[in-house]
XYZ file of C-alpha atoms in Angstrom:
695
model
C 0.000 0.000 0.000
C 2.700 2.492 1.086
C 6.002 1.009 -0.041
C 9.605 2.216 0.062
C 8.834 5.251 2.169
C 11.741 7.035 3.847
C 11.726 7.530 7.581
C 8.891 9.805 8.634
C 9.692 13.176 10.199
C 10.158 12.910 13.945
C 9.356 16.065 15.867
C 11.791 16.834 18.655
C 10.468 16.188 22.138
C 10.598 19.236 24.392
C 8.607 18.259 27.494
C 6.394 20.946 29.011
C 4.385 20.165 32.140
C 1.054 21.724 33.097
C -0.686 21.127 36.431
C -4.392 21.786 36.994
C -6.609 20.580 39.840
C -3.616 18.695 41.211
C -3.277 16.737 37.961
C -0.073 17.053 35.924
C 0.253 16.493 32.180
C 3.425 16.517 30.108
C 3.250 17.657 26.503
C 6.311 16.790 24.414
C 5.200 18.850 21.437
C 3.806 22.055 22.936
C 6.608 23.958 21.182
C 4.778 23.553 17.864
C 2.319 26.230 19.058
C 3.726 29.539 17.822
C 3.883 32.119 20.600
C 3.052 34.800 18.028
C 0.035 32.991 16.580
C -1.990 36.202 16.359
C 0.678 37.730 14.133
C 0.908 34.558 12.024
C -2.800 34.906 11.210
C -2.078 38.398 9.887
C 1.245 37.552 8.221
C 2.201 33.858 7.821
C 5.783 34.793 6.967
C 6.509 35.520 10.655
C 6.048 31.853 11.632
C 8.980 30.509 13.656
C 11.583 28.952 11.345
C 11.776 25.658 13.273
C 8.016 25.202 13.178
C 7.905 26.024 9.470
C 10.706 23.536 8.778
C 8.794 20.781 10.565
C 5.545 21.468 8.694
C 7.383 21.569 5.383
C 9.134 18.276 6.190
C 5.721 16.719 6.838
C 4.426 18.113 3.545
C 7.390 16.613 1.691
C 6.801 13.241 3.384
C 3.103 13.066 2.537
C 3.850 14.113 -1.028
C 6.257 11.223 -1.408
C 3.802 8.818 0.236
C 1.081 9.844 -2.205
C 3.308 10.212 -5.271
C 1.902 7.093 -6.924
C -1.591 8.636 -6.865
C -0.739 11.844 -8.716
C -2.234 10.626 -11.977
C -5.314 9.414 -10.085
C -5.652 12.792 -8.375
C -5.662 14.491 -11.763
C -8.296 12.054 -13.033
C -10.489 12.619 -9.978
C -10.096 16.380 -10.289
C -11.059 16.226 -13.956
C -14.144 14.148 -13.129
C -15.302 16.457 -10.359
C -14.686 19.546 -12.433
C -16.603 17.938 -15.280
C -19.676 17.734 -13.048
C -19.652 21.486 -12.447
C -21.307 23.888 -14.829
C -18.395 26.289 -15.015
C -20.390 29.267 -16.241
C -23.140 28.677 -13.696
C -25.382 31.446 -12.449
C -27.907 31.755 -9.653
C -31.499 32.736 -10.365
C -31.539 36.465 -9.525
C -33.595 37.406 -6.455
C -35.809 40.496 -6.770
C -35.435 43.470 -4.464
C -37.110 46.727 -5.418
C -36.128 47.855 -8.934
C -33.480 45.138 -9.378
C -32.867 41.413 -9.057
C -29.500 40.391 -7.590
C -27.517 37.261 -8.378
C -24.158 35.522 -8.438
C -22.365 33.772 -11.284
C -19.103 32.198 -12.387
C -17.258 32.333 -15.676
C -15.678 29.329 -17.362
C -12.331 28.719 -15.681
C -13.076 31.229 -12.936
C -12.273 30.417 -9.296
C -14.219 33.234 -7.618
C -17.848 34.390 -7.796
C -19.125 37.434 -9.674
C -21.954 39.517 -8.232
C -24.430 41.114 -10.636
C -27.890 42.619 -10.922
C -30.453 43.073 -13.658
C -33.501 45.351 -13.893
C -36.421 43.619 -12.200
C -38.514 43.556 -15.372
C -35.610 42.283 -17.462
C -32.685 43.867 -19.245
C -28.910 43.835 -19.408
C -26.796 42.368 -16.618
C -24.784 44.880 -14.593
C -21.566 43.461 -13.109
C -21.128 44.730 -9.541
C -18.080 42.778 -8.354
C -15.699 40.475 -10.217
C -14.156 38.096 -7.700
C -11.539 36.765 -10.105
C -10.249 40.267 -10.807
C -10.092 41.111 -7.112
C -8.268 37.841 -6.311
C -5.701 38.097 -9.078
C -2.680 39.028 -6.950
C -2.700 36.472 -4.117
C -2.552 32.776 -3.258
C -5.689 33.002 -1.107
C -8.810 35.120 -1.528
C -12.265 34.646 -0.074
C -15.190 37.022 -0.441
C -17.371 37.140 2.663
C -20.361 38.514 0.786
C -21.845 41.533 -0.975
C -24.658 43.538 0.621
C -26.367 46.271 -1.366
C -27.762 49.365 0.334
C -31.504 50.036 0.659
C -31.238 52.778 -1.983
C -29.329 50.382 -4.321
C -26.558 52.962 -4.879
C -23.766 51.328 -2.895
C -22.615 47.896 -1.774
C -20.542 46.630 1.138
C -18.242 43.768 0.263
C -15.615 41.990 2.337
C -12.616 39.784 1.722
C -9.993 37.716 3.537
C -6.646 37.312 1.792
C -4.889 35.161 4.422
C -7.364 32.397 5.317
C -7.453 33.675 8.896
C -11.076 34.913 8.685
C -10.007 38.490 9.374
C -12.037 40.425 6.835
C -11.563 43.842 5.278
C -14.676 45.740 4.216
C -14.904 47.981 1.187
C -17.723 50.188 -0.079
C -18.440 50.150 -3.809
C -20.270 52.909 -5.639
C -22.609 50.991 -7.953
C -22.957 53.888 -10.360
C -19.271 54.142 -11.208
C -18.269 50.591 -10.255
C -15.396 51.955 -8.143
C -14.635 51.457 -4.479
C -14.807 54.514 -2.262
C -11.913 55.467 -0.023
C -13.780 53.925 2.925
C -11.809 50.986 4.322
C -12.746 49.047 7.446
C -10.197 46.532 8.705
C -10.222 43.594 11.130
C -13.914 42.772 10.905
C -16.120 39.709 11.159
C -16.912 39.935 7.450
C -20.223 41.725 6.924
C -22.237 44.807 7.662
C -25.818 46.043 8.101
C -26.827 49.234 6.305
C -28.536 52.132 7.990
C -32.012 52.925 6.692
C -30.745 56.013 4.885
C -27.922 54.098 3.135
C -25.431 56.634 4.481
C -23.494 54.217 6.692
C -23.377 50.695 8.089
C -22.907 48.727 11.302
C -20.198 46.052 11.610
C -18.417 43.848 14.172
C -14.754 44.359 15.028
C -12.470 41.475 16.051
C -10.478 41.821 19.268
C -6.835 40.801 19.696
C -7.919 37.195 20.265
C -9.954 37.081 17.055
C -13.362 37.379 18.719
C -16.111 39.656 17.371
C -16.852 41.604 20.536
C -17.719 45.160 19.463
C -20.230 46.766 17.114
C -19.350 50.029 15.368
C -21.137 52.390 13.017
C -19.239 53.652 9.983
C -20.526 56.734 8.190
C -19.758 56.808 4.475
C -16.825 59.089 3.792
C -15.379 58.914 7.291
C -12.200 57.234 8.547
C -12.376 54.043 10.619
C -10.839 55.664 13.750
C -13.840 58.022 13.781
C -16.408 55.196 13.767
C -18.857 55.226 16.672
C -18.797 52.375 19.166
C -22.377 51.117 19.456
C -21.938 48.132 21.766
C -19.125 46.222 23.455
C -19.425 42.770 25.021
C -17.118 42.304 27.995
C -17.634 38.554 28.479
C -15.096 36.665 26.297
C -17.457 33.705 26.271
C -19.897 35.481 23.946
C -19.683 36.364 20.270
C -21.417 39.385 18.757
C -23.031 39.716 15.320
C -25.098 42.473 13.718
C -27.874 42.453 11.109
C -30.856 44.381 9.847
C -34.576 43.771 9.353
C -36.318 43.285 5.994
C -38.218 46.536 6.531
C -34.948 48.377 7.250
C -36.500 49.565 10.506
C -34.212 47.927 13.060
C -30.616 46.928 13.617
C -30.285 43.676 15.578
C -27.233 43.052 17.766
C -27.062 39.345 18.593
C -24.903 38.315 21.570
C -24.579 34.541 21.890
C -22.642 31.453 22.777
C -23.731 27.875 22.073
C -26.582 27.808 24.573
C -27.518 31.376 25.506
C -28.476 34.448 23.501
C -29.396 38.083 24.009
C -30.593 40.698 21.529
C -30.227 44.454 21.601
C -31.980 46.621 19.033
C -31.805 50.184 17.793
C -33.572 52.124 15.041
C -31.908 51.665 11.640
C -32.250 55.388 10.978
C -30.590 56.535 14.216
C -27.000 55.334 14.701
C -26.712 57.677 17.675
C -29.353 55.746 19.625
C -28.441 53.531 22.530
C -29.317 49.881 21.874
C -32.163 48.612 24.060
C -32.208 45.099 25.379
C -35.004 42.718 24.348
C -34.655 39.935 26.912
C -31.638 39.782 29.241
C -29.498 36.693 28.799
C -30.419 33.704 30.895
C -28.156 30.679 30.761
C -29.641 28.023 28.515
C -32.280 30.285 26.930
C -31.860 31.006 23.223
C -33.887 33.278 21.004
C -33.761 34.645 17.461
C -35.991 37.428 16.170
C -37.440 38.948 12.996
C -39.636 41.959 12.497
C -43.237 41.590 11.345
C -44.477 45.175 11.114
C -45.671 46.209 14.564
C -44.596 42.920 16.161
C -41.499 40.798 16.471
C -41.695 37.048 15.846
C -39.212 35.293 18.124
C -37.952 31.705 17.866
C -37.037 30.485 21.337
C -36.587 27.541 23.695
C -37.850 29.550 26.665
C -40.253 27.981 29.174
C -38.940 24.484 28.588
C -39.596 24.510 24.817
C -36.625 22.231 24.153
C -37.455 21.833 20.453
C -38.329 25.531 20.182
C -41.504 27.512 19.654
C -42.340 30.840 18.036
C -43.738 33.734 20.062
C -44.690 37.296 19.209
C -44.275 40.591 21.064
C -44.926 44.198 20.133
C -41.993 46.237 18.858
C -42.691 48.774 21.601
C -42.565 46.244 24.433
C -40.634 43.159 23.251
C -39.532 41.948 26.689
C -39.998 38.337 27.642
C -42.869 39.157 29.972
C -44.846 40.153 26.852
C -44.103 37.074 24.728
C -47.232 35.290 23.449
C -47.109 31.808 21.894
C -47.911 31.682 18.173
C -46.440 28.298 17.225
C -46.495 26.141 20.333
C -43.800 23.718 21.354
C -44.193 20.131 20.163
C -41.619 17.652 21.523
C -39.794 15.943 18.647
C -40.597 18.713 16.157
C -37.482 20.864 16.082
C -38.000 24.346 14.613
C -34.695 25.288 12.998
C -35.295 28.789 11.637
C -38.052 31.217 10.742
C -38.828 34.134 8.424
C -41.523 36.788 8.490
C -43.373 38.430 5.605
C -46.267 40.877 5.393
C -48.925 38.176 5.245
C -47.123 35.016 6.297
C -44.923 33.414 8.915
C -42.597 30.704 7.569
C -40.413 28.213 9.396
C -38.165 25.250 8.666
C -38.616 22.286 10.989
C -37.252 18.773 11.307
C -39.306 15.832 12.499
C -38.373 12.149 12.352
C -35.081 13.229 10.858
C -36.617 14.923 7.792
C -37.030 18.661 7.093
C -40.306 20.399 6.248
C -41.168 24.005 5.396
C -44.359 25.250 7.058
C -46.340 28.334 5.947
C -48.751 30.110 8.326
C -51.142 32.791 7.103
C -50.771 35.523 9.696
C -54.356 36.737 9.516
C -56.230 33.433 9.766
C -53.598 31.209 11.372
C -54.107 28.590 8.634
C -51.023 26.416 8.071
C -49.763 24.151 5.325
C -46.478 22.352 4.689
C -44.015 21.787 1.862
C -42.535 18.286 2.030
C -41.137 15.551 -0.217
C -41.349 11.778 -0.367
C -37.781 10.441 -0.562
C -36.312 8.477 2.338
C -33.636 11.136 2.893
C -33.444 14.628 1.452
C -32.382 18.202 2.149
C -34.422 21.428 2.121
C -33.017 24.945 2.144
C -35.205 27.958 2.938
C -33.884 31.017 1.094
C -36.924 33.224 1.585
C -36.834 36.623 -0.101
C -35.085 39.985 0.118
C -38.524 41.586 0.306
C -41.032 41.773 3.152
C -44.202 42.581 1.212
C -44.290 39.504 -1.002
C -46.261 36.301 -1.430
C -43.361 34.444 -3.050
C -40.484 32.727 -1.275
C -37.661 30.628 -2.640
C -36.447 27.253 -1.432
C -34.103 24.501 -2.606
C -34.458 20.732 -2.580
C -32.041 17.893 -3.205
C -31.301 14.347 -2.137
C -28.220 12.186 -2.367
C -29.407 11.062 -5.825
C -31.310 14.169 -6.960
C -29.436 17.303 -8.093
C -30.370 20.530 -6.362
C -33.560 22.222 -7.528
C -34.659 25.799 -6.854
C -38.319 26.697 -6.568
C -40.333 29.858 -6.227
C -43.360 29.188 -4.048
C -46.474 31.340 -3.787
C -47.523 31.186 -0.152
C -51.116 32.209 -0.954
C -51.912 30.150 -4.075
C -49.483 27.317 -3.138
C -48.150 27.309 -6.690
C -44.657 25.823 -6.952
C -42.486 26.944 -9.894
C -39.248 25.116 -10.698
C -36.680 27.802 -11.516
C -33.562 25.757 -11.981
C -32.175 22.238 -11.710
C -28.485 21.802 -11.023
C -26.751 20.825 -14.248
C -24.179 18.041 -14.284
C -22.403 18.658 -17.606
C -20.710 15.257 -17.668
C -24.094 13.576 -17.148
C -25.979 12.082 -14.228
C -28.616 9.370 -14.416
C -30.609 9.320 -11.181
C -31.770 5.772 -11.933
C -28.201 4.465 -11.609
C -28.094 5.211 -7.884
C -29.816 4.209 -4.669
C -30.237 6.356 -1.578
C -31.359 4.814 1.688
C -31.645 5.630 5.356
C -30.900 2.813 7.789
C -30.827 2.735 11.598
C -27.773 1.488 13.482
C -28.224 0.446 17.147
C -25.681 2.193 19.355
C -24.083 0.931 22.577
C -27.092 1.998 24.661
C -29.757 0.794 22.222
C -30.335 4.205 20.644
C -30.957 3.988 16.895
C -28.587 6.139 14.870
C -29.724 7.236 11.368
C -27.261 6.549 8.564
C -27.824 7.943 5.057
C -26.441 5.835 2.220
C -25.654 6.357 -1.456
C -24.408 3.656 -3.811
C -24.786 2.486 -7.375
C -27.512 -0.021 -8.142
C -24.915 -2.445 -9.467
C -22.743 -2.317 -6.305
C -22.508 -5.750 -4.723
C -23.719 -5.608 -1.130
C -21.794 -8.657 -0.011
C -19.204 -6.981 2.198
C -16.740 -6.418 -0.617
C -17.554 -2.751 -1.268
C -15.343 -0.079 0.282
C -17.153 2.637 2.219
C -16.483 6.248 3.070
C -18.295 6.932 6.344
C -18.624 10.625 7.205
C -19.475 12.062 10.612
C -19.548 15.326 12.564
C -21.724 15.387 15.710
C -21.131 18.709 17.483
C -22.729 22.123 18.073
C -26.125 20.795 17.048
C -25.048 20.851 13.391
C -26.859 18.454 11.075
C -25.150 17.033 7.988
C -27.879 17.086 5.317
C -28.540 14.201 2.958
C -28.036 16.507 -0.013
C -26.678 16.086 -3.522
C -22.884 16.005 -3.691
C -21.312 15.657 -7.107
C -17.839 15.058 -5.664
C -18.677 11.807 -3.885
C -19.844 10.293 -7.165
C -16.171 9.760 -8.013
C -16.049 7.268 -5.150
C -19.519 5.829 -5.674
C -18.848 5.211 -9.362
C -15.773 3.217 -8.295
C -17.851 0.903 -6.151
C -17.873 2.791 -2.852
C -20.803 3.053 -0.513
C -20.961 6.688 0.620
C -22.462 7.004 4.092
C -23.281 9.794 6.546
C -23.675 8.809 10.199
C -26.119 11.249 11.843
C -24.592 10.808 15.288
C -25.629 12.433 18.537
C -24.271 15.925 18.990
C -26.214 17.111 15.935
C -29.928 17.909 15.925
C -30.956 15.242 13.426
C -33.585 13.810 15.784
C -34.414 16.931 17.764
C -32.716 19.079 20.374
C -32.358 16.129 22.754
C -30.175 14.477 20.092
C -27.780 17.411 20.506
C -27.881 17.356 24.312
C -27.101 13.638 24.333
C -23.865 14.274 22.436
C -22.319 17.242 24.230
C -20.401 18.026 27.408
C -20.999 15.247 29.959
C -22.446 12.965 27.279
C -19.883 13.651 24.549
C -18.741 10.043 24.260
C -22.155 9.081 22.840
C -21.019 10.770 19.622
C -18.062 8.402 19.340
C -20.032 5.278 20.250
C -22.697 6.193 17.672
C -20.131 6.476 14.889
C -18.485 3.182 15.803
C -21.948 1.581 15.918
C -22.692 2.900 12.429
C -19.483 1.324 11.132
C -20.245 -1.988 12.837
C -23.803 -2.004 11.467
C -22.688 -1.345 7.894
C -20.196 -4.198 8.139
C -22.692 -6.563 9.788
C -25.274 -5.855 7.081
C -22.685 -6.486 4.333
C -22.737 -2.980 2.934
C -18.960 -3.127 3.508
C -16.443 -4.713 5.868
C -14.403 -3.204 8.683
C -11.085 -3.135 6.839
C -12.725 -1.341 3.901
C -14.281 1.540 5.881
C -12.578 4.899 5.486
C -13.816 7.204 8.241
C -13.823 10.930 7.521
C -14.646 14.062 9.513
C -13.491 17.646 9.725
C -13.016 20.209 12.498
C -15.078 18.900 15.453
C -15.717 15.922 13.164
C -11.933 15.550 13.072
C -12.033 15.263 16.847
C -14.519 12.432 16.300
C -11.967 10.815 14.005
C -9.241 11.054 16.631
C -11.512 9.590 19.291
C -12.672 6.592 17.249
C -9.066 5.954 16.185
C -8.161 5.527 19.855
C -11.309 3.624 20.826
C -11.786 1.221 17.916
C -8.871 1.285 15.464
C -9.699 -2.228 14.237
C -13.172 -1.133 13.014
C -11.720 1.042 10.272
C -9.459 0.580 7.287
C -8.268 4.203 7.322
C -9.095 7.622 8.750
C -9.177 11.079 7.155
C -9.193 13.927 9.683
C -9.548 17.395 8.142
C -8.477 20.352 10.321
C -9.106 18.059 13.303
C -9.912 19.426 16.750
C -7.837 16.772 18.494
C -6.039 18.605 21.308
C -9.307 19.356 23.095
C -8.024 19.613 26.661
C -5.112 21.924 25.907
C -7.292 24.187 23.786
C -10.082 24.392 26.354
C -7.443 25.318 28.957
C -6.178 28.225 26.826
C -8.626 31.086 27.208
C -6.643 33.324 24.843
C -7.607 31.255 21.803
C -10.465 32.612 19.644
C -13.077 29.956 20.314
C -12.210 28.701 23.789
C -14.466 30.733 26.162
C -17.491 30.644 23.792
C -17.154 26.867 23.556
C -17.057 26.010 27.243
C -20.846 25.357 27.165
C -20.223 22.747 24.467
C -17.279 20.886 25.995
C -17.032 22.100 29.593
C -14.639 24.493 31.305
C -11.608 22.523 32.520
C -10.079 25.669 34.024
C -12.890 26.104 36.511
C -14.072 22.515 36.919
C -12.055 19.438 37.837
C -14.955 17.277 36.658
C -14.888 18.929 33.229
C -11.114 18.531 33.142
C -11.350 14.812 33.815
C -14.174 14.264 31.333
C -12.340 16.017 28.499
C -9.079 14.278 29.433
C -10.857 10.927 29.172
C -11.568 11.340 25.449
C -9.333 14.126 24.082
C -7.703 12.359 21.118
C -4.222 13.811 21.644
C -4.191 12.823 25.311
C -5.393 9.276 24.645
C -3.000 8.155 21.923
C -1.579 4.858 23.098
C 0.641 1.973 22.070
C -1.643 0.074 19.700
C -1.943 -0.509 15.974
C -3.714 2.319 14.176
C -5.028 2.236 10.602
C -3.506 4.607 8.026
C -4.324 8.193 8.993
C -4.367 11.346 6.894
C -4.534 14.656 8.772
C -5.111 17.967 6.998
C -4.330 21.405 8.439
C -4.376 25.084 7.488
C -1.585 27.364 8.686
C -3.822 30.398 9.297
C -6.799 28.467 10.683
C -8.295 30.446 13.612
C -10.821 27.734 14.483
C -8.595 24.660 14.748
C -5.059 25.947 14.944
C -2.467 24.180 12.798
C -0.551 22.898 15.834
C -3.378 20.581 16.918
C -3.051 18.154 13.984
C 0.720 18.700 13.912
C 1.097 17.672 17.559
C -1.324 14.772 17.118
C 0.603 13.331 14.192
C 3.898 13.705 16.073
C 2.510 11.863 19.078
C 0.912 9.113 16.998
C 4.242 8.434 15.309
C 6.094 8.298 18.615
C 3.623 6.075 20.490
C 1.719 3.795 18.098
C 2.700 0.293 17.089
C 2.454 -1.213 13.608
C 3.662 0.220 10.328
C 0.539 1.980 9.030
C 1.539 5.476 7.867
C 0.375 8.713 9.436
C 0.412 11.644 7.031
C 0.117 15.377 7.709
C -0.613 17.838 4.916
C -0.647 21.531 5.877
C -1.933 24.133 3.455
C 0.558 26.939 4.037
C -1.660 29.456 2.214
C -5.083 28.784 3.759
C -7.107 28.374 6.935
C -10.028 26.339 8.233
C -11.976 26.039 4.988
C -8.989 25.043 2.870
C -8.284 26.545 -0.526
C -10.509 29.482 -1.449
C -11.046 28.914 -5.174
C -13.765 26.507 -6.290
C -11.355 24.432 -8.407
C -8.497 24.699 -5.906
C -10.855 23.147 -3.382
C -11.564 20.285 -5.798
C -7.832 19.532 -5.892
C -7.923 19.035 -2.133
C -10.959 16.741 -2.357
C -9.249 14.766 -5.125
C -6.254 14.281 -2.837
C -8.451 12.992 0.005
C -10.334 10.652 -2.320
C -7.076 9.361 -3.815
C -6.000 8.448 -0.294
C -9.303 6.623 0.285
C -8.941 4.718 -2.976
C -5.307 3.873 -2.258
C -5.906 2.456 1.213
C -8.850 0.357 -0.003
C -6.955 -1.046 -2.973
C -9.057 0.777 -5.562
C -6.374 3.210 -6.762
């Protein structure tokens, strides 16, 4: 499989001991964490020379290990690119006199933003991403937000991969950027009602959005007015506007608690007023509906959320009135408000549904589909006074479709079906949802995709994907990339493990903090079920997960290495205990509700220490492992996978290789261009094919 490899890089051991709660830990590889990590995010060239040399040695090693797959990688890339309509364009969304959209040109890596007159006419190019990205190795546009008067646009970009965004203001008449420049932001802005300025979040020295400012057009950033500052490092701040351009919403939140402050969109001098003071464990999200706010919340024990209303003049919690009552097992995910209708996206029995409620009569109806597993996306509308919303639908076999839906007449109009230029016959594939019994008897949903002609006798290789944190649900949506594996005989599977919200909010609670290990047991159970039912066999399962899903990969590698043929861990959160003990890192304080606070609690320390992948590497045979990192990643810092790989090499038995590939020009999301990203996927898939003997 991996023959004639030279000796793998061996990181020098420099023991560093840390003692908490009377418990001491020694970390041989703590030196791989750059002391100047904040500066590295801004300028990667300042990375310590020894650390850079080690990462580059690892890159050279993995390149040699994968050298025999280079032709395969090119083939896979060509296939995946061939499934993309290169000159694709979104269906423009109407807003006032224009309809706004996004497109790509053939060969282009970055999106273009455009508009057309609402009643039809010539396309007006507003922003050409390829032109803006021409001078750098990395470039990511955070978005483009046009002003209420349609004369200007805020757009943001990150040119390091560190998610530190610069904002620019473009005059849409001339097509030129104004001199206004706002640095070190979270990536977006909310326009004032008069289109003469915007609100934005500023990142602090530890990369946390903690302050909201107002920038008047034509002014310098040092003159911007501070609107709100959050003093608790455990909370993030975001800012947005209402569809009616009446209010600015300041959302202060962590993973289990939220608080809103609001101010008039036409008065940036106003002091924000609080809606409902934060209460630990109570979340709420709000939208304006004329003279009332509609608020999605889990207050009053509504674990799976309900929707309430309150007047805009008195929106405090004491005035909340139930509109959509709580129903256990029906998780309301999001909501939107329009002049005549209230709309929400819910999930029940693992499947999503869009529900429409006529505000005047209270009459409700639903939009649903019949496949065993599918994905719905609620896009809504720019406009408030409309009867038409937009949504998307796909399944693992069905390409994405966009619909306009009239909420009054219930007419559904298909606007666009995702094109697969190289061809895609839905009838060639099967999608299924099966239930795998976990260690405690809980049934774990697993979504499957395979070709009809794939032999289900245990001989098929399988890529089993998992995440299972923060309540995030991995949708059973159409993915053209995975067809390159499926067409080579793979079963592609998604394990909907606890820690997501696939089966309601309780599904999330049962996979976090004190119950985190359920996530790992669920994934192992999914693998065992697929092997027992002859969809695959243990030595042919390639497990894959990224970020917190990479932590899942590290945990199952320690717990059940013999259940998997190989593991792919992308930007893996594997040094959980060390990171949760470092309150200077961007995400640490806001994530204590998810994992626990090992600084304050010995119990939390011991729980995290019991499963943290880095801390639990031991002398046993591991399957081949591929770890992927990004040098400027602010979410999972590069040193986590680097340290993990170093420790695996030093401790494990057996001769299975452990590879580390660090993108020296990117962060958490990998390469920024759409085709550059395909090259990374092709590399991962080549690894999967190689370790399963299909290369």
